[in-house]
Tab-separated table of C-alpha atoms in Angstrom:
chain	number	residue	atom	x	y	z
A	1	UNK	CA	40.495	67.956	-100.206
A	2	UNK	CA	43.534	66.504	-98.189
A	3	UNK	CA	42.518	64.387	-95.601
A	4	UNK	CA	42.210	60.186	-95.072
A	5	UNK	CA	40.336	57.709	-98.116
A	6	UNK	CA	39.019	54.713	-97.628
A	7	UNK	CA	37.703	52.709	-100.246
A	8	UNK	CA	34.853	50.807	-100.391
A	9	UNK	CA	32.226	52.501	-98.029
A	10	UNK	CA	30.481	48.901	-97.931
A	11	UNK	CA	31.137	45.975	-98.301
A	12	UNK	CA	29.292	42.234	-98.484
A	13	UNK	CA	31.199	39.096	-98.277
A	14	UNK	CA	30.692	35.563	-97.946
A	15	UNK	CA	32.041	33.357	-95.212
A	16	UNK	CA	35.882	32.402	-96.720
A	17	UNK	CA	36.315	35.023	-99.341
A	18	UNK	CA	39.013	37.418	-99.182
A	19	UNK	CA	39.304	41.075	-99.603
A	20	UNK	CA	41.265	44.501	-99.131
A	21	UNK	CA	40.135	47.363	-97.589
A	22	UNK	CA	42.044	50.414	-98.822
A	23	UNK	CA	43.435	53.939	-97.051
A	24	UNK	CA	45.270	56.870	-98.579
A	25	UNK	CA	46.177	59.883	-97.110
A	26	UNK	CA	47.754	62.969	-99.068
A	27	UNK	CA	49.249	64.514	-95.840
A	28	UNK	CA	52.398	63.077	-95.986
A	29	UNK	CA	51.658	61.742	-92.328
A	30	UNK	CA	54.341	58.815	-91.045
A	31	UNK	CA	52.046	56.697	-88.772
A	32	UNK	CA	48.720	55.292	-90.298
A	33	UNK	CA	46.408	52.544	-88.631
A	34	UNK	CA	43.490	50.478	-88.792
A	35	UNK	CA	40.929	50.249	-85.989
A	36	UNK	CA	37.295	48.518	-85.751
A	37	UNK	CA	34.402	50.082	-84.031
A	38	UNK	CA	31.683	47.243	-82.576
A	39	UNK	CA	28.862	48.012	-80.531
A	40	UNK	CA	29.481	47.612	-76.803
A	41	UNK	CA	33.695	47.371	-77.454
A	42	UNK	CA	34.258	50.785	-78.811
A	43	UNK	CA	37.403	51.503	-81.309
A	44	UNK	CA	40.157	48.865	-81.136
A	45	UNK	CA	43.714	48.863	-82.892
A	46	UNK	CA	44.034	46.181	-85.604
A	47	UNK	CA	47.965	47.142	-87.491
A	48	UNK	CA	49.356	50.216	-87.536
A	49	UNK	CA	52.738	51.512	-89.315
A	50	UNK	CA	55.062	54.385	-88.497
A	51	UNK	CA	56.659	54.226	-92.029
A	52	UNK	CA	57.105	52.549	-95.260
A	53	UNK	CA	57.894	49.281	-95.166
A	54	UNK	CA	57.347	48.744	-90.960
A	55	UNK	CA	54.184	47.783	-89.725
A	56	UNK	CA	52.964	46.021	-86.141
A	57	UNK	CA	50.477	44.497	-84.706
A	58	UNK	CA	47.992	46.122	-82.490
A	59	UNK	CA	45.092	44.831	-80.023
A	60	UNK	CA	43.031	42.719	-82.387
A	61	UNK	CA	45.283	41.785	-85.334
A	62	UNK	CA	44.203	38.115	-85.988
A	63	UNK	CA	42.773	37.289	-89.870
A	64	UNK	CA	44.465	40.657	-91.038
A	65	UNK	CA	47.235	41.500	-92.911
A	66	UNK	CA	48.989	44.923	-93.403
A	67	UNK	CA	51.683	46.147	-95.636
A	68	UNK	CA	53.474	49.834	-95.876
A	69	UNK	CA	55.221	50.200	-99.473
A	70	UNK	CA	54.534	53.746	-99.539
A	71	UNK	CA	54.136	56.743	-97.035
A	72	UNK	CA	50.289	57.286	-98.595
A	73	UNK	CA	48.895	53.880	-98.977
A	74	UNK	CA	47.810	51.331	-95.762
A	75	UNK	CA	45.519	48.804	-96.813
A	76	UNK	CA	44.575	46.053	-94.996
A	77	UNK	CA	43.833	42.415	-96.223
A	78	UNK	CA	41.096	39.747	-94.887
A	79	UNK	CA	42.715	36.733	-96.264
A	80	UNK	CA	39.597	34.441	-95.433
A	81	UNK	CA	36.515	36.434	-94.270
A	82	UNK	CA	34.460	35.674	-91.083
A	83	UNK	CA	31.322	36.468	-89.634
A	84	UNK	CA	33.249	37.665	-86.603
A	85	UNK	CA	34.808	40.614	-88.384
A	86	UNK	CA	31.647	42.058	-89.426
A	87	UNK	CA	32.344	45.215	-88.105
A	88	UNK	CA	32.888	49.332	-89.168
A	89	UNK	CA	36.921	49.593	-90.144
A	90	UNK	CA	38.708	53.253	-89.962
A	91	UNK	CA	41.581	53.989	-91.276
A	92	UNK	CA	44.147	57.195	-89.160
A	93	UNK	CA	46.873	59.019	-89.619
A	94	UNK	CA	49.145	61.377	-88.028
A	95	UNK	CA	52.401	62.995	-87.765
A	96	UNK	CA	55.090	61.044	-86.274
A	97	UNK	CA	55.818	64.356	-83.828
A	98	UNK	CA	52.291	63.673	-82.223
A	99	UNK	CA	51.815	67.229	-81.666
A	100	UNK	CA	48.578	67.644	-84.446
A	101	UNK	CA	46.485	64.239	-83.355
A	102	UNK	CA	45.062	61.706	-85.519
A	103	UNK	CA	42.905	62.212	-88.768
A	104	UNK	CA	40.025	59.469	-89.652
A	105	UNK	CA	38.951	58.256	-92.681
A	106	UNK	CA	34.695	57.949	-93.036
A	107	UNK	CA	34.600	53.994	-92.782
A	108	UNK	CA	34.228	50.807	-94.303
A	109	UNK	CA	31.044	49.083	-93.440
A	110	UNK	CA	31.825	45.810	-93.229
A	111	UNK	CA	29.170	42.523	-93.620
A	112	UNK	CA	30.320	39.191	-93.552
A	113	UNK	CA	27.795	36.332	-94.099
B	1	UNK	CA	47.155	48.324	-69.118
B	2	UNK	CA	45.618	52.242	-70.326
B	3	UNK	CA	41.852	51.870	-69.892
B	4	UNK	CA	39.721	54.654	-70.599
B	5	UNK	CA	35.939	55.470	-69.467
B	6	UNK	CA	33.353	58.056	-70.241
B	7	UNK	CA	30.653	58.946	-68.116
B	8	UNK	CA	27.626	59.329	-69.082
B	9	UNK	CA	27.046	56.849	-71.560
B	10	UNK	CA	24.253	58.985	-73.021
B	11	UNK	CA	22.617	62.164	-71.858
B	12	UNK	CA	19.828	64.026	-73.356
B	13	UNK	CA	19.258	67.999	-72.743
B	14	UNK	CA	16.731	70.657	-73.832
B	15	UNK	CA	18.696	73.195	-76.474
B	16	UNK	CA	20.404	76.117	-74.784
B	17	UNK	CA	22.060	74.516	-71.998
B	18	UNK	CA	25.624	73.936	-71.116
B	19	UNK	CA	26.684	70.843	-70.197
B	20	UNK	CA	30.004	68.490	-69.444
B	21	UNK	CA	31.003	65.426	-70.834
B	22	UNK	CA	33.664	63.569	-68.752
B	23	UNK	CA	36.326	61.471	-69.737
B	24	UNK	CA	38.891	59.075	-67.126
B	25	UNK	CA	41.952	57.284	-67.864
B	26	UNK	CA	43.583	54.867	-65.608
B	27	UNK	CA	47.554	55.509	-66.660
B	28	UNK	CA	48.660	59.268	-66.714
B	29	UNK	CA	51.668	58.618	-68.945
B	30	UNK	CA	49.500	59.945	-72.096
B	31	UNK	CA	51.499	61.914	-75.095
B	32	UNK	CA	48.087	63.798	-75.978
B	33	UNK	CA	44.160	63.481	-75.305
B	34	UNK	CA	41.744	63.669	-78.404
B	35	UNK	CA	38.171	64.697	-78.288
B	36	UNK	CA	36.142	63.515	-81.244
B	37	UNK	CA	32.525	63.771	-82.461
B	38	UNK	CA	30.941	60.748	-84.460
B	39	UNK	CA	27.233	61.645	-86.149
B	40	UNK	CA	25.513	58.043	-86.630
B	41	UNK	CA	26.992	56.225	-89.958
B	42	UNK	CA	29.712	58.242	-90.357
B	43	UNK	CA	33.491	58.810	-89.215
B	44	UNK	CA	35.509	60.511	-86.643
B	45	UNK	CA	35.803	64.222	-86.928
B	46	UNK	CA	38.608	65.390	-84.144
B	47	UNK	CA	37.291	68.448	-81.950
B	48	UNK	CA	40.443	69.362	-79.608
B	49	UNK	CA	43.503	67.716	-79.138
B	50	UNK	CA	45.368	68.610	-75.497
B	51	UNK	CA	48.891	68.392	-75.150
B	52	UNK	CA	50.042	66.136	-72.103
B	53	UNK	CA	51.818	69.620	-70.867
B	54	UNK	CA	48.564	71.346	-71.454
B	55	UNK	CA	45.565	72.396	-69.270
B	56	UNK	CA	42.752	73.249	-71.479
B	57	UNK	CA	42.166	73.983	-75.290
B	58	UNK	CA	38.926	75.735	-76.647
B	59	UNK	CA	37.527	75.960	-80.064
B	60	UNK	CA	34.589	78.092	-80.287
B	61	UNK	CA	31.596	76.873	-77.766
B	62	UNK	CA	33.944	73.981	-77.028
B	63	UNK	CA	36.115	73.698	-73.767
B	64	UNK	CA	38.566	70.491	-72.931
B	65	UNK	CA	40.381	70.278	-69.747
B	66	UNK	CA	42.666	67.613	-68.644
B	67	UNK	CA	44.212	67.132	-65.368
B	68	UNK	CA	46.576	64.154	-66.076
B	69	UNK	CA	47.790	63.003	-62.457
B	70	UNK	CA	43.995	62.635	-61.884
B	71	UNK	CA	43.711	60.854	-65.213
B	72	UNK	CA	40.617	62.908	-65.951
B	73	UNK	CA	39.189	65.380	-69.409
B	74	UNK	CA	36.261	67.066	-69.476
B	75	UNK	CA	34.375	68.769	-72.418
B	76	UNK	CA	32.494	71.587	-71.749
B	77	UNK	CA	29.759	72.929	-74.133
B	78	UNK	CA	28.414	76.137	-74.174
B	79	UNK	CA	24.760	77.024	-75.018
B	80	UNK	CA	23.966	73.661	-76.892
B	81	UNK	CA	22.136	73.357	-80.322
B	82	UNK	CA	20.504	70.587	-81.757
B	83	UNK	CA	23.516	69.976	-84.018
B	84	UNK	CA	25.544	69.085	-81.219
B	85	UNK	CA	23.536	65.922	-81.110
B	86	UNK	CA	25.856	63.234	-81.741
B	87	UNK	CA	28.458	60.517	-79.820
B	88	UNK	CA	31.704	62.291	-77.973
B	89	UNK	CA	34.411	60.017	-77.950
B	90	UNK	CA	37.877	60.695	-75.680
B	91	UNK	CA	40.936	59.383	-76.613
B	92	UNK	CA	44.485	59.065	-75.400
B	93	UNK	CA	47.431	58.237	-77.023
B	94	UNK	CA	49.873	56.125	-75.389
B	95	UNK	CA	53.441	57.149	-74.353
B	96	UNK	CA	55.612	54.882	-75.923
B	97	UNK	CA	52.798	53.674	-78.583
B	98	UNK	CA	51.636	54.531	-81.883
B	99	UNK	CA	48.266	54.367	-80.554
B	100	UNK	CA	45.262	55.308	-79.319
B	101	UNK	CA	42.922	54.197	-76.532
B	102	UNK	CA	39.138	54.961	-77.138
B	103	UNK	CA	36.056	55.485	-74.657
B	104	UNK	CA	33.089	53.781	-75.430
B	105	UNK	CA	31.681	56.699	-76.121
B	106	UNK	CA	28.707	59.650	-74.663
B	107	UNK	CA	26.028	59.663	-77.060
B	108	UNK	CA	24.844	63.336	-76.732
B	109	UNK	CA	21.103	64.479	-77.702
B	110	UNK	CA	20.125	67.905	-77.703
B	111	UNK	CA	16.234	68.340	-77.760
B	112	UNK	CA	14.646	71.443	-79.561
């Protein structure tokens, strides 16, 4: 089925450990992003990309890294894992003519202890 | 800075009834508005998407409206069922941006 992937569905990590969360999409959509959902601050932007090989930063981009090789793949990197990004992570897409609106993935639950 | 609100936070309703969901935004210069529902534990599944140019946009017993220059959606349900229980999120997507702005969210329960 086309749509968004995200890979793993949860996730436990220790305090310092590092790990990638990853998104595909088959849709051949130009922008993809990564948002986290916490209770009481809603969805907030983390990176997002409009192609391969650009990326940017969005609200909340501190202790994550993104890279863009190809049109289908977005993931996003915790380099050193905190208790503070505990948290639900979705992955979006869309077409860069904004005309269809975004497409989630199902989420990454996220524990960091 | 685009801020967005929704109003109620939660709402609960005896099946059969119709009822509105509002959404406000605080800058008009939006590209599109999203309406999405979220059932607990799981993602976002879109429900209408209105064009900035655009009024209204149905989808079965779903109505959105938006009246940009009030910065302002609602989403209208018709004759509710107790799988409509679930959160309603609004979203707008930035002119300018690659992104959207989120409510926090209506968490809708409709009781049998």
């Amino acid at each position: 089925n086309a749509g968004v992937t995200q890979t793993p569905k949860f996730q436990v990590l220790k305090t310092g450990q590092s790990m990638t969360l990853q998104c595909a999409q088959d849709m051949n959509h130009e922008y993809m992003s990564w948002y986290r959902q916490d209770p009481g601050m809603g969805l907030r932007l983390i990176h997002y990309s409009v192609g391969a090989g650009i990326t940017d930063q969005g609200e909340v981009p501190n202790g994550y890294n993104v890279s863009r090789s190809t049109t289908e793949d977005f993931p996003l990197r915790l380099l050193s894992a905190a208790p503070s990004q505990t948290s639900v992570y979705f992955c979006a897409s869309s077409y860069s003519d904004q005309l269809y609106g975004y497409t989630f993935g199902s989420g990454t639950r996220l524990t960091v202890v | 800075k685009q801020e967005v609100t929704q109003i109620p936070a939660a709402l609960s309703v005896p099946e059969g009834e119709n009822l509105v969901l509002n959404c406000s935004f605080t800058d008009s210069a939006i590209y599109n508005l999203q309406w999405f529902r979220q059932d607990p534990g799981k993602g976002l599944t879109s429900l209408l998407l209105i064009q900035s140019s655009q009024r209204e946009q149905t989808s079965g017993r779903l109505n959105a409206s938006l009246d940009k220059s009030s910065g302002r959606s609602t989403l209208y349900i018709a004759a509710s069922q107790p799988g409509d229980s679930a959160t309603y999120l609004c979203a707008v997507e930035v002119q300018g941006a690659q992104k959207l702005v989120f409510g926090q969210g209506t968490r809708l329960t409709i009781n049998p």
